[in-house]
């Protein structure tokens, strides 16, 4: 990327898209903020799992671009994306086409980082993504007293368990991550019962 305007527009595009559009948030979160949280959580999970530096670098690159396709679609909620196998397939096709466009629009060749199909990398970033959603729900409910996200966190326990199972397949000795995921699920149950 050699164009200063494109450079600025890329960040503006990611910062202008709000996540959780179906909820009234006390502290709105942009795709750029979420991306930062996923990257930090990815780094933590790499440390906790003992991942090699090469895996960590690939995982961080994937974390940093994992939602970049949303520059064109905006944030689409999981109940919509994963309503059925058909909707999941359609949204994957749209995301793929949009990511190719984003790479072209911004002259930023990160498609390979976005499409990583490495199970060891995907497991880390997927769990980091779920943990970032947990943080946002925790912040809104516990810190800000915003009960509108109570229904949304219902999906977080099974999502956390699925992401954890995928992670443990790749990193079976990462017991610290298991402890963290158990605590996340317990905290979600607490938040629902508040």
GROMACS .gro file of C-alpha atoms in nm:
model
  194
    1UNK     CA    1   0.000   0.000   0.000
    2UNK     CA    2   0.160   0.320  -0.121
    3UNK     CA    3  -0.140   0.551  -0.101
    4UNK     CA    4  -0.180   0.759   0.219
    5UNK     CA    5  -0.552   0.806   0.152
    6UNK     CA    6  -0.611   0.429   0.124
    7UNK     CA    7  -0.403   0.377   0.437
    8UNK     CA    8  -0.627   0.616   0.633
    9UNK     CA    9  -0.948   0.483   0.476
   10UNK     CA   10  -0.869   0.124   0.578
   11UNK     CA   11  -0.855   0.218   0.945
   12UNK     CA   12  -1.153   0.449   0.917
   13UNK     CA   13  -1.360   0.175   0.753
   14UNK     CA   14  -1.287  -0.071   1.034
   15UNK     CA   15  -1.344   0.188   1.307
   16UNK     CA   16  -1.674   0.308   1.157
   17UNK     CA   17  -1.846  -0.033   1.168
   18UNK     CA   18  -2.021  -0.105   1.497
   19UNK     CA   19  -2.055  -0.459   1.620
   20UNK     CA   20  -2.363  -0.598   1.797
   21UNK     CA   21  -2.597  -0.381   1.591
   22UNK     CA   22  -2.898  -0.572   1.726
   23UNK     CA   23  -2.826  -0.448   2.081
   24UNK     CA   24  -2.822  -0.112   2.252
   25UNK     CA   25  -2.471  -0.087   2.390
   26UNK     CA   26  -2.361   0.158   2.656
   27UNK     CA   27  -2.010   0.149   2.509
   28UNK     CA   28  -2.030   0.073   2.135
   29UNK     CA   29  -1.754  -0.142   1.992
   30UNK     CA   30  -1.610  -0.105   1.643
   31UNK     CA   31  -1.469  -0.385   1.429
   32UNK     CA   32  -1.126  -0.225   1.477
   33UNK     CA   33  -1.158  -0.241   1.859
   34UNK     CA   34  -1.274  -0.603   1.840
   35UNK     CA   35  -0.981  -0.685   1.612
   36UNK     CA   36  -0.739  -0.544   1.870
   37UNK     CA   37  -0.895  -0.753   2.146
   38UNK     CA   38  -0.880  -1.068   1.933
   39UNK     CA   39  -0.513  -1.001   1.856
   40UNK     CA   40  -0.425  -0.957   2.224
   41UNK     CA   41  -0.624  -1.267   2.322
   42UNK     CA   42  -0.446  -1.456   2.041
   43UNK     CA   43  -0.109  -1.355   2.183
   44UNK     CA   44  -0.216  -1.468   2.533
   45UNK     CA   45  -0.345  -1.803   2.404
   46UNK     CA   46  -0.022  -1.858   2.209
   47UNK     CA   47   0.175  -1.799   2.529
   48UNK     CA   48  -0.053  -2.028   2.730
   49UNK     CA   49  -0.038  -2.305   2.469
   50UNK     CA   50   0.336  -2.294   2.411
   51UNK     CA   51   0.278  -2.235   2.038
   52UNK     CA   52   0.590  -2.183   1.834
   53UNK     CA   53   0.685  -1.835   1.722
   54UNK     CA   54   0.594  -1.928   1.363
   55UNK     CA   55   0.245  -2.035   1.473
   56UNK     CA   56   0.208  -1.720   1.682
   57UNK     CA   57   0.306  -1.496   1.392
   58UNK     CA   58   0.061  -1.670   1.157
   59UNK     CA   59  -0.214  -1.659   1.421
   60UNK     CA   60  -0.157  -1.289   1.486
   61UNK     CA   61  -0.174  -1.211   1.115
   62UNK     CA   62  -0.500  -1.405   1.090
   63UNK     CA   63  -0.641  -1.236   1.402
   64UNK     CA   64  -0.561  -0.891   1.265
   65UNK     CA   65  -0.753  -0.949   0.941
   66UNK     CA   66  -1.016  -1.204   1.049
   67UNK     CA   67  -1.308  -0.956   1.022
   68UNK     CA   68  -1.166  -0.727   0.755
   69UNK     CA   69  -1.429  -0.848   0.504
   70UNK     CA   70  -1.685  -0.667   0.723
   71UNK     CA   71  -1.561  -0.341   0.573
   72UNK     CA   72  -1.807  -0.420   0.293
   73UNK     CA   73  -2.084  -0.612   0.473
   74UNK     CA   74  -2.085  -0.457   0.817
   75UNK     CA   75  -2.120  -0.683   1.120
   76UNK     CA   76  -2.360  -0.972   1.062
   77UNK     CA   77  -2.484  -1.138   1.378
   78UNK     CA   78  -2.409  -1.506   1.441
   79UNK     CA   79  -2.778  -1.609   1.460
   80UNK     CA   80  -2.811  -1.480   1.104
   81UNK     CA   81  -2.482  -1.623   0.973
   82UNK     CA   82  -2.530  -1.963   1.132
   83UNK     CA   83  -2.907  -1.994   1.096
   84UNK     CA   84  -2.860  -2.296   0.870
   85UNK     CA   85  -2.590  -2.473   0.670
   86UNK     CA   86  -2.723  -2.293   0.363
   87UNK     CA   87  -2.698  -1.946   0.521
   88UNK     CA   88  -2.352  -2.028   0.656
   89UNK     CA   89  -2.238  -2.130   0.308
   90UNK     CA   90  -2.386  -1.817   0.148
   91UNK     CA   91  -2.225  -1.584   0.403
   92UNK     CA   92  -1.889  -1.762   0.364
   93UNK     CA   93  -1.911  -1.705  -0.012
   94UNK     CA   94  -1.996  -1.337   0.040
   95UNK     CA   95  -1.715  -1.292   0.293
   96UNK     CA   96  -1.464  -1.453   0.056
   97UNK     CA   97  -1.566  -1.231  -0.236
   98UNK     CA   98  -1.562  -0.923  -0.013
   99UNK     CA   99  -1.220  -0.999   0.129
  100UNK     CA  100  -1.081  -1.027  -0.226
  101UNK     CA  101  -1.236  -0.686  -0.302
  102UNK     CA  102  -1.096  -0.533   0.018
  103UNK     CA  103  -0.746  -0.656  -0.067
  104UNK     CA  104  -0.779  -0.503  -0.411
  105UNK     CA  105  -0.942  -0.176  -0.294
  106UNK     CA  106  -0.669  -0.106  -0.041
  107UNK     CA  107  -0.382  -0.268  -0.232
  108UNK     CA  108  -0.327  -0.479   0.080
  109UNK     CA  109  -0.248  -0.843  -0.009
  110UNK     CA  110  -0.357  -1.018   0.309
  111UNK     CA  111  -0.601  -1.269   0.159
  112UNK     CA  112  -0.377  -1.565   0.250
  113UNK     CA  113  -0.364  -1.452   0.614
  114UNK     CA  114  -0.744  -1.418   0.615
  115UNK     CA  115  -0.809  -1.762   0.464
  116UNK     CA  116  -0.572  -1.963   0.677
  117UNK     CA  117  -0.687  -2.322   0.691
  118UNK     CA  118  -0.430  -2.437   0.943
  119UNK     CA  119  -0.614  -2.606   1.230
  120UNK     CA  120  -0.346  -2.507   1.484
  121UNK     CA  121  -0.384  -2.138   1.392
  122UNK     CA  122  -0.760  -2.140   1.343
  123UNK     CA  123  -0.814  -2.301   1.686
  124UNK     CA  124  -0.626  -2.019   1.858
  125UNK     CA  125  -0.796  -1.732   1.672
  126UNK     CA  126  -1.145  -1.882   1.699
  127UNK     CA  127  -1.111  -1.913   2.076
  128UNK     CA  128  -0.964  -1.562   2.096
  129UNK     CA  129  -1.266  -1.434   1.899
  130UNK     CA  130  -1.510  -1.599   2.142
  131UNK     CA  131  -1.317  -1.460   2.440
  132UNK     CA  132  -1.338  -1.110   2.291
  133UNK     CA  133  -1.718  -1.148   2.263
  134UNK     CA  134  -1.726  -1.266   2.625
  135UNK     CA  135  -1.535  -0.954   2.729
  136UNK     CA  136  -1.784  -0.729   2.553
  137UNK     CA  137  -2.081  -0.905   2.714
  138UNK     CA  138  -1.908  -0.891   3.053
  139UNK     CA  139  -1.832  -0.522   3.011
  140UNK     CA  140  -2.187  -0.430   2.911
  141UNK     CA  141  -2.365  -0.643   3.173
  142UNK     CA  142  -2.136  -0.630   3.476
  143UNK     CA  143  -1.951  -0.302   3.436
  144UNK     CA  144  -2.227  -0.093   3.280
  145UNK     CA  145  -2.541  -0.270   3.406
  146UNK     CA  146  -2.670  -0.314   3.050
  147UNK     CA  147  -2.900  -0.616   3.064
  148UNK     CA  148  -2.984  -0.607   2.691
  149UNK     CA  149  -2.705  -0.856   2.617
  150UNK     CA  150  -2.835  -1.124   2.854
  151UNK     CA  151  -3.000  -1.320   2.573
  152UNK     CA  152  -2.689  -1.292   2.356
  153UNK     CA  153  -2.464  -1.453   2.615
  154UNK     CA  154  -2.686  -1.763   2.611
  155UNK     CA  155  -2.496  -1.863   2.296
  156UNK     CA  156  -2.156  -1.795   2.451
  157UNK     CA  157  -2.136  -2.108   2.666
  158UNK     CA  158  -2.173  -2.355   2.377
  159UNK     CA  159  -1.955  -2.132   2.155
  160UNK     CA  160  -1.684  -2.124   2.423
  161UNK     CA  161  -1.705  -2.501   2.470
  162UNK     CA  162  -1.681  -2.568   2.093
  163UNK     CA  163  -1.388  -2.328   2.051
  164UNK     CA  164  -1.216  -2.476   2.357
  165UNK     CA  165  -1.262  -2.832   2.227
  166UNK     CA  166  -1.107  -2.735   1.893
  167UNK     CA  167  -0.823  -2.562   2.078
  168UNK     CA  168  -0.753  -2.859   2.309
  169UNK     CA  169  -0.740  -3.093   2.008
  170UNK     CA  170  -0.442  -2.889   1.890
  171UNK     CA  171  -0.290  -2.805   2.230
  172UNK     CA  172  -0.387  -3.085   2.473
  173UNK     CA  173  -0.144  -2.981   2.746
  174UNK     CA  174  -0.275  -2.621   2.768
  175UNK     CA  175  -0.453  -2.673   3.100
  176UNK     CA  176  -0.431  -2.302   3.180
  177UNK     CA  177  -0.661  -2.238   2.881
  178UNK     CA  178  -0.904  -2.502   3.007
  179UNK     CA  179  -0.914  -2.327   3.345
  180UNK     CA  180  -0.979  -1.994   3.174
  181UNK     CA  181  -1.261  -2.136   2.961
  182UNK     CA  182  -1.424  -2.300   3.263
  183UNK     CA  183  -1.409  -1.967   3.446
  184UNK     CA  184  -1.558  -1.788   3.144
  185UNK     CA  185  -1.852  -2.033   3.136
  186UNK     CA  186  -1.904  -1.995   3.511
  187UNK     CA  187  -1.895  -1.615   3.480
  188UNK     CA  188  -2.151  -1.630   3.197
  189UNK     CA  189  -2.382  -1.835   3.422
  190UNK     CA  190  -2.334  -1.575   3.696
  191UNK     CA  191  -2.412  -1.288   3.459
  192UNK     CA  192  -2.730  -1.459   3.342
  193UNK     CA  193  -2.844  -1.507   3.701
  194UNK     CA  194  -2.770  -1.152   3.820
   0.00000   0.00000   0.00000
